[in-house]
Short mmCIF file of C-alpha atoms in Angstrom, two decimals:
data_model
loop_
_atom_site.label_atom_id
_atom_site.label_comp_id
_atom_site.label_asym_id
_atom_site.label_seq_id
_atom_site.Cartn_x
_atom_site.Cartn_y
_atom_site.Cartn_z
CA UNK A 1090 -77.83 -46.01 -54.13
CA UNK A 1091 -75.47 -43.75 -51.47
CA UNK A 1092 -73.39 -45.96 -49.59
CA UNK A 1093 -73.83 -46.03 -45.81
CA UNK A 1094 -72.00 -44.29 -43.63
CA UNK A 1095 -68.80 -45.24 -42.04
CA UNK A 1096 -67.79 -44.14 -38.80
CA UNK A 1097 -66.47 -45.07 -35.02
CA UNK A 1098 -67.75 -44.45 -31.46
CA UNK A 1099 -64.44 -42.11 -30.72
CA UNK A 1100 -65.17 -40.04 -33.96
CA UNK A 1101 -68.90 -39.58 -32.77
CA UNK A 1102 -67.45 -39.25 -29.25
CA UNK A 1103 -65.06 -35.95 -30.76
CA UNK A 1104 -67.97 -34.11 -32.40
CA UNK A 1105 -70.00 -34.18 -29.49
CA UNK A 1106 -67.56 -33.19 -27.38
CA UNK A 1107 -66.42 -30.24 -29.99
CA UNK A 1108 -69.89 -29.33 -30.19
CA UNK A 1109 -71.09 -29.14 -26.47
CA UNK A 1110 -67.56 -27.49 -25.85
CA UNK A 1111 -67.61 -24.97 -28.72
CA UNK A 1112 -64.15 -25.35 -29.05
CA UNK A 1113 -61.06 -27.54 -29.97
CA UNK A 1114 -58.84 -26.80 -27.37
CA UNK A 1115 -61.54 -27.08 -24.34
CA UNK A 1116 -62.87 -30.45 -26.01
CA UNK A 1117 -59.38 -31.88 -26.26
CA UNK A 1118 -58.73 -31.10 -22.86
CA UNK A 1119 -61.91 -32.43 -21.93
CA UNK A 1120 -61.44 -36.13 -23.79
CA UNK A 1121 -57.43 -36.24 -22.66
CA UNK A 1122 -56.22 -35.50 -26.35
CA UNK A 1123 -54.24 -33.13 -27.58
CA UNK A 1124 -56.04 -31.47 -30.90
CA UNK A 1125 -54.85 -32.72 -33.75
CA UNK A 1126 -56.30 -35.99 -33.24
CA UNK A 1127 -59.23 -34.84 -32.49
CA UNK A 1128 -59.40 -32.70 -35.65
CA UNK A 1129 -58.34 -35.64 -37.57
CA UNK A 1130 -61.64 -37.70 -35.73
CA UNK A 1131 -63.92 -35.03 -36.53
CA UNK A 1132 -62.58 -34.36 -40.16
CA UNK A 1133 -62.73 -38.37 -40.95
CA UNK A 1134 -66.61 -37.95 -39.32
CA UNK A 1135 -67.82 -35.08 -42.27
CA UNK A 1136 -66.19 -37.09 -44.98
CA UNK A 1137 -68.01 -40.56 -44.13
CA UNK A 1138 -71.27 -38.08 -43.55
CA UNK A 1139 -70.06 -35.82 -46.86
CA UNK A 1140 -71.39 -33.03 -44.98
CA UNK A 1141 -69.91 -30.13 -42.79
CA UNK A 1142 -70.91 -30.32 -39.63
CA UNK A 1143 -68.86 -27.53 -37.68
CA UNK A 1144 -67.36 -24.06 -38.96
CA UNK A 1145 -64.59 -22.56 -37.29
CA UNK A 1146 -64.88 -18.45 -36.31
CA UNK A 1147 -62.73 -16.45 -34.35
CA UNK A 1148 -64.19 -16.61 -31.41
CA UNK A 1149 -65.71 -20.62 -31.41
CA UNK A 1150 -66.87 -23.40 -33.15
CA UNK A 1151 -70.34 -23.36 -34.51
CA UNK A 1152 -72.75 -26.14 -35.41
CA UNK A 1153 -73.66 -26.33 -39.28
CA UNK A 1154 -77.48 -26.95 -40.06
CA UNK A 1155 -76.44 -30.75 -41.02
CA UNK A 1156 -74.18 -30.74 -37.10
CA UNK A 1157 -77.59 -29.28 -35.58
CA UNK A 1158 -79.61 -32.24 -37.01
CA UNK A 1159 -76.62 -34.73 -36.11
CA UNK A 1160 -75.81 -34.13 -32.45
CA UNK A 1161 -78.77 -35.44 -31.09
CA UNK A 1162 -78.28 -38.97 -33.04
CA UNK A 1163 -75.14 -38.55 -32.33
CA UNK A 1164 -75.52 -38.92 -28.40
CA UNK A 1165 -78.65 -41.27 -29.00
CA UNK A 1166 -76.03 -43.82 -30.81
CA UNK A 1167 -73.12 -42.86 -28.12
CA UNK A 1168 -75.92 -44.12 -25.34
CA UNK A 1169 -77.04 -46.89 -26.85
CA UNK A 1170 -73.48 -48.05 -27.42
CA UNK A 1171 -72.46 -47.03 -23.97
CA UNK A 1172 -75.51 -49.27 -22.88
CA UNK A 1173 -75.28 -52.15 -24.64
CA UNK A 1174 -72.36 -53.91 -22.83
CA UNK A 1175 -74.58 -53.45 -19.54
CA UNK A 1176 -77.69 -54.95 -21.13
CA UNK A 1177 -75.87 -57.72 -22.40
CA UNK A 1178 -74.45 -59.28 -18.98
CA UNK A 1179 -77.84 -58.57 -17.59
CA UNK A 1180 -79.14 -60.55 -20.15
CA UNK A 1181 -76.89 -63.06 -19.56
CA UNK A 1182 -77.10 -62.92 -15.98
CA UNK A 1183 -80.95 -63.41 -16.34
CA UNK A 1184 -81.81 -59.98 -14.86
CA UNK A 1185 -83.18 -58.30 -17.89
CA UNK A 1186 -84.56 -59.86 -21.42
CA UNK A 1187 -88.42 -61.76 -21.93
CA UNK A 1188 -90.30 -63.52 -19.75
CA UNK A 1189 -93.57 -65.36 -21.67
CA UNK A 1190 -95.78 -66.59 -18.34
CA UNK A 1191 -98.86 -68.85 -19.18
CA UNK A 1192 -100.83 -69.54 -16.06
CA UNK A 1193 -104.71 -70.99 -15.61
CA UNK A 1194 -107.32 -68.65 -13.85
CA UNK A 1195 -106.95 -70.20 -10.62
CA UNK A 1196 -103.36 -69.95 -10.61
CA UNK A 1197 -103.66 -65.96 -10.68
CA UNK A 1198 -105.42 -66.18 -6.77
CA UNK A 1199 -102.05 -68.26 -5.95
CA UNK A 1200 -98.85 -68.15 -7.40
CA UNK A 1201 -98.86 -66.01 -10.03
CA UNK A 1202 -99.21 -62.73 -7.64
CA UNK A 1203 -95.83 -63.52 -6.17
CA UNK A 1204 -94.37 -64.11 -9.03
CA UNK A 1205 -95.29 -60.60 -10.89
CA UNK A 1206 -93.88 -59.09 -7.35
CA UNK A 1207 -90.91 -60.92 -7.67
CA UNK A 1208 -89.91 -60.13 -10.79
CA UNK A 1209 -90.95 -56.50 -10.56
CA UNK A 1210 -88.27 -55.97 -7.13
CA UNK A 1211 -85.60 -58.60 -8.16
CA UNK A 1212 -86.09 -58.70 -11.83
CA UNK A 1213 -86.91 -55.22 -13.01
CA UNK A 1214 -85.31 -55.02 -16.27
CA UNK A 1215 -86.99 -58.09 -17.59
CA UNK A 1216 -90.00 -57.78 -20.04
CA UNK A 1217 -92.89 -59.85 -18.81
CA UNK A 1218 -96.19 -60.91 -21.14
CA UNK A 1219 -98.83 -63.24 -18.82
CA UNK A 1220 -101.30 -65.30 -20.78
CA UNK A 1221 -104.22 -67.03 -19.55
CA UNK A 1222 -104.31 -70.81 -21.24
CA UNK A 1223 -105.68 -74.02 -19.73
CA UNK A 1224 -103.36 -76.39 -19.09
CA UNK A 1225 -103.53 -78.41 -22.21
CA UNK A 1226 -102.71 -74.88 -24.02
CA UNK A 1227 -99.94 -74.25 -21.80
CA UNK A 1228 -98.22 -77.59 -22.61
CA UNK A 1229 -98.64 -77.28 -26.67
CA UNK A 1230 -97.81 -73.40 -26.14
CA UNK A 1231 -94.16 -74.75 -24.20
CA UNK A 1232 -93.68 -77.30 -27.00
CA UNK A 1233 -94.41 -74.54 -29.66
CA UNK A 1234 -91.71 -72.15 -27.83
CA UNK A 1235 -94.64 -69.44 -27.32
CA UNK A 1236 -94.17 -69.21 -23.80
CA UNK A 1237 -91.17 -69.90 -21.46
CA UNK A 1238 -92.85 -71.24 -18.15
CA UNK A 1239 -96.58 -71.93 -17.17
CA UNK A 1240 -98.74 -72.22 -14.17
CA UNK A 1241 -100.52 -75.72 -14.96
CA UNK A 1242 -103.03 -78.57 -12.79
CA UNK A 1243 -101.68 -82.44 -13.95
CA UNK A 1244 -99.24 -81.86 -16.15
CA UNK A 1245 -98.43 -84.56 -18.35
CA UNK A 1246 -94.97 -87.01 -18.11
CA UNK A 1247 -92.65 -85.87 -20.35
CA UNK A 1248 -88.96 -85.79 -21.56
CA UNK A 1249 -89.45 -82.62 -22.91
CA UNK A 1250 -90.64 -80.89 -19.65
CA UNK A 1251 -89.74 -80.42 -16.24
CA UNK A 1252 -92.25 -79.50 -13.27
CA UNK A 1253 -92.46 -78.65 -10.17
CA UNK A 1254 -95.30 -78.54 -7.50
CA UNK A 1255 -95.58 -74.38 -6.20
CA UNK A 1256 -98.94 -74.29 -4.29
CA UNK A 1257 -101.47 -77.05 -3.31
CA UNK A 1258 -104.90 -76.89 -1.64
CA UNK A 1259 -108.09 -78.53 -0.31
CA UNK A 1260 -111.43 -78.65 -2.57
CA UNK A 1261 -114.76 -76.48 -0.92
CA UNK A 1262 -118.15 -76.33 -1.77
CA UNK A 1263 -119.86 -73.58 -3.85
CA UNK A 1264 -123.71 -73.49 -3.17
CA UNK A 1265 -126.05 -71.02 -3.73
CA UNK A 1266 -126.64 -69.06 -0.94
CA UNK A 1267 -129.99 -70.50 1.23
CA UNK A 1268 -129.14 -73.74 -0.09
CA UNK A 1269 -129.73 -76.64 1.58
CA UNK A 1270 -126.23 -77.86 2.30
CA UNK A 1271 -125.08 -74.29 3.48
CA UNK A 1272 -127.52 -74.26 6.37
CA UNK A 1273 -126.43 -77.68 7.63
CA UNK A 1274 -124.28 -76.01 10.07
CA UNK A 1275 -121.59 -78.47 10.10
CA UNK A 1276 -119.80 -79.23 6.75
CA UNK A 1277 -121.52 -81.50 4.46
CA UNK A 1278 -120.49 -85.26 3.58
CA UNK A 1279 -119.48 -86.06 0.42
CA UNK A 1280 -122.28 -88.50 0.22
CA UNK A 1281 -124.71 -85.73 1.15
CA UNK A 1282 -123.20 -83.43 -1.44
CA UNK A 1283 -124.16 -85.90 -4.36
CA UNK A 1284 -127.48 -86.11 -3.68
CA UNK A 1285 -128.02 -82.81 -5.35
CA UNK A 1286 -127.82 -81.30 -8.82
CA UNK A 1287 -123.70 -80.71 -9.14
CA UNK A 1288 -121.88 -78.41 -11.56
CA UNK A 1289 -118.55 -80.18 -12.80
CA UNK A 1290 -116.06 -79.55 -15.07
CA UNK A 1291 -115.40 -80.56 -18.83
CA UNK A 1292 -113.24 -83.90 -19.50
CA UNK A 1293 -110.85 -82.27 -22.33
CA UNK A 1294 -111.16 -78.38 -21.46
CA UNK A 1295 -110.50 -78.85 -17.30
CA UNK A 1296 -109.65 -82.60 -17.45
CA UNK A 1297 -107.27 -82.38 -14.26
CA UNK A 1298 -110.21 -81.07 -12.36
CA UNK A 1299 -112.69 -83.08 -14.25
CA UNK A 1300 -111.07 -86.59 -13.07
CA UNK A 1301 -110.27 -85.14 -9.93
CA UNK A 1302 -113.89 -84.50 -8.72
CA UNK A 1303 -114.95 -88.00 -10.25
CA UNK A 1304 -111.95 -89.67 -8.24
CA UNK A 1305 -113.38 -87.34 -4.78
CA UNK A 1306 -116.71 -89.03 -5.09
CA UNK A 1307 -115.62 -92.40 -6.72
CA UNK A 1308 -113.58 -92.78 -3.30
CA UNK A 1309 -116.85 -93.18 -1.33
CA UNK A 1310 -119.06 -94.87 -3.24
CA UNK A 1311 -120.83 -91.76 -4.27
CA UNK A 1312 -122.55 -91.28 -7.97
CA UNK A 1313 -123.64 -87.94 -8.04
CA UNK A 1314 -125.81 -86.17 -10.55
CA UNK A 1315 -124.02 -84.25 -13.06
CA UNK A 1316 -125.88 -81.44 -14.48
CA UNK A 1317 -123.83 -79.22 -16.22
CA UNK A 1318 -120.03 -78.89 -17.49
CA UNK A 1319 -117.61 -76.25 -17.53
CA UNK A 1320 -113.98 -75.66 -18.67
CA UNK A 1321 -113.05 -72.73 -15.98
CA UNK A 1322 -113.56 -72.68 -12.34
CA UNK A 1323 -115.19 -69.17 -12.76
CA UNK A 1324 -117.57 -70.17 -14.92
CA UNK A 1325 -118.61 -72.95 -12.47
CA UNK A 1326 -119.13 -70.39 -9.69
CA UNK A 1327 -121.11 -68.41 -12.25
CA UNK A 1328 -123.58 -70.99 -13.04
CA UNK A 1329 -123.61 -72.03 -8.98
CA UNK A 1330 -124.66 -68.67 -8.52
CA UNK A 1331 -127.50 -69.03 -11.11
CA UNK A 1332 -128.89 -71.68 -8.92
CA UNK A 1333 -127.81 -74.52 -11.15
CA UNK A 1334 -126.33 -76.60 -8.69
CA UNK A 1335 -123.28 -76.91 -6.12
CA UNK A 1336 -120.39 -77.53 -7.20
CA UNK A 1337 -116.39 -78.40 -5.82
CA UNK A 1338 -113.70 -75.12 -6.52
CA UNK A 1339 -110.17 -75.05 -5.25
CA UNK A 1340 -110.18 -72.85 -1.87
CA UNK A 1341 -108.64 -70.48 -3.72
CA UNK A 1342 -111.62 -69.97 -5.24
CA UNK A 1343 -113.78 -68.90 -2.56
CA UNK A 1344 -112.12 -65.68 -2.87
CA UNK A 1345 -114.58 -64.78 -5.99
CA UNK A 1346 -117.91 -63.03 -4.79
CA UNK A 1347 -120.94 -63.30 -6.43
CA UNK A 1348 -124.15 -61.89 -5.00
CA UNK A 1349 -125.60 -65.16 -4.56
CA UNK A 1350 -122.65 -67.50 -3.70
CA UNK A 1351 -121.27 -69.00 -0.61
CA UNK A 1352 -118.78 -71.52 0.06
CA UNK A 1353 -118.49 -74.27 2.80
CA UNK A 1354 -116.11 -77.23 3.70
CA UNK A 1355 -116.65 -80.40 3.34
CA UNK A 1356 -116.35 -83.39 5.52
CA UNK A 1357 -113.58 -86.07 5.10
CA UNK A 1358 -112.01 -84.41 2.10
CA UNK A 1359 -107.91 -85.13 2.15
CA UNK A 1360 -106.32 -81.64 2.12
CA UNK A 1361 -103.89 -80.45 -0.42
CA UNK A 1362 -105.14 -82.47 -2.68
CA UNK A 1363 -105.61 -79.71 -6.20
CA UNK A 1364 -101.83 -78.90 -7.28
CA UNK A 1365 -100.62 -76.35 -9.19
CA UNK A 1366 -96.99 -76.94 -11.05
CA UNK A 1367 -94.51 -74.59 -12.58
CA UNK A 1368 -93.85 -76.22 -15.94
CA UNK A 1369 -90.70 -75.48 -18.37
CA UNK A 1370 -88.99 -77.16 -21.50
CA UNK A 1371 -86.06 -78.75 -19.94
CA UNK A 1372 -83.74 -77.80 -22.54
CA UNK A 1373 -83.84 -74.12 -22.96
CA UNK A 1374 -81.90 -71.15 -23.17
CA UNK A 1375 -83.51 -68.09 -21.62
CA UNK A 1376 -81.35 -66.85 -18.53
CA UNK A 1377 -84.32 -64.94 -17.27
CA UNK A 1378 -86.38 -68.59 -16.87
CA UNK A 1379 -83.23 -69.54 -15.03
CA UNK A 1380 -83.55 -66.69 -12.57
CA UNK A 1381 -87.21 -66.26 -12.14
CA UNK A 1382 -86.68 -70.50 -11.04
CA UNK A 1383 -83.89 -69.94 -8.65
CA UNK A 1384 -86.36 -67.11 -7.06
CA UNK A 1385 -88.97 -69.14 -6.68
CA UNK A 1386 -88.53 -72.36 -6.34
CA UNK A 1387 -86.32 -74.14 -3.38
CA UNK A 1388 -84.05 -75.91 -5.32
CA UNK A 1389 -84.03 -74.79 -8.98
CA UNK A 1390 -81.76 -75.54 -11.15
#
């Protein structure tokens, strides 16, 4: 098995030179040697190679077959070593390296946008992968170490974790359009609203919206008719828009069309009330998190 090569950055740094120059005396010059060195750099080169890589004539220096194939690696290795000290304080710094974003659906109308646009001008160098995962994914996906940060509704207590609120909003009703709460011309009570068939969300899949809806009604003595259950807002919209039912969507949400949708407010609901929260594993080491946190959020650590 042939031993790898040994060799330094100043020997690869000589041949290039040699070669681009065609001659000893002009490269020399042009690296602030004198020549013998930099025959002795080039020399040391073909014996850790075992190959010639320049010939001597009269008139110049010529590259060998073997120096034709090994110049270009040659300046590929000189600018990857002439990068590397730059990537790693940028690294360090936070301003280049991975970024592994989970966010919900909702969160993509809201936060998320400003994020992508804040890496991409203040961040450029850093490689960003988004994934869409409920909540309950996000948090097992942190703990895991498959993503960095995430975009989540009710995040759980944790020592693990740390959060922060980033956007909140008021709830609005989805009806189909001609429906009987959409030509009220005033927005509906909450007590009108559960009189009629109402799309909800799932209890695992979209429990922070799930509890948050029952809570909305709960508050005014209201037992509305559940008819069907969902785990994303979109699909709740979807079936809305079927005719199914009417159903409560974060504001954000009215920014989805469907051909048979429409959205309305409703009376007496507290605004602000759906959250979204950055979400991180307190003890990590990524300086990009770091920096995409001191961006965004007021007073991040």
């Amino acid at each position: 098995m042939t031993s790898p090569a040994r060799f330094t950055l100043e020997q690869l740094r000589g041949f290039v030179a040699v070669a681009e120059e065609a001659h000893f005396g002009r490269a020399a010059a042009r690296l602030r040697i004198t020549q013998p060195p930099l025959s002795r750099q080039v020399q040391k080169l073909e014996r850790s190679l075992e190959v010639e890589l320049l010939v001597r004539t009269p008139r110049a220096v010529l590259l060998t077959p073997a120096g034709e194939a090994f110049l270009p690696e040659a300046r590929r290795m000189l600018s990857l070593a002439d990068a590397a000290p730059a990537a790693a304080r940028n690294a360090a710094l936070g301003t280049a390296g991975r970024l592994r974003v989970g966010f919900t659906a909702i969160s993509a109308l809201t936060v998320l946008g400003t994020w992508i646009r804040v890496i991409g001008e203040e961040l450029p160098e850093v490689e960003l992968t988004l994934t869409e995962l409920v909540t309950r994914e996000q948090i097992d996906a942190l703990l895991a170490g498959e993503i960095h940060v995430g975009l989540a509704r009710g995040v759980p207590a944790s020592e693990l974790l740390s959060a922060r609120r980033v956007h909140a909003e008021s709830l609005v009703l989805a009806c189909p359009r001609g429906h009987a709460l959409a030509g009220l011309g005033r927005p509906p009570q909450l007590a009108e609203i559960a009189a009629h068939d109402i799309v909800t969300y799932a209890p695992v899949a979209a429990r922070y919206l799930h509890e948050l809806v029952i809570s909305t009604f709960h508050g005014v003595g209201a037992q509305p008719r559940y008819v069907q259950q969902v785990g994303q807002v979109h699909s709740l919209l979807a079936l809305v828009d079927a005719g199914l039912g009417v159903g409560l969507v974060p504001r954000s949400a009215s920014a989805l069309h469907l051909p048979n949708l429409t959205f309305t407010e409703v009376d007496g609901l507290c605004p602000d009330i759906v959250e979204t929260h950055c979400v991180w594993r307190t003890e990590h080491d990524n300086p990009a998190l770091d920096a995409l946190l001191r961006l965004t959020l007021p007073t991040a650590p």
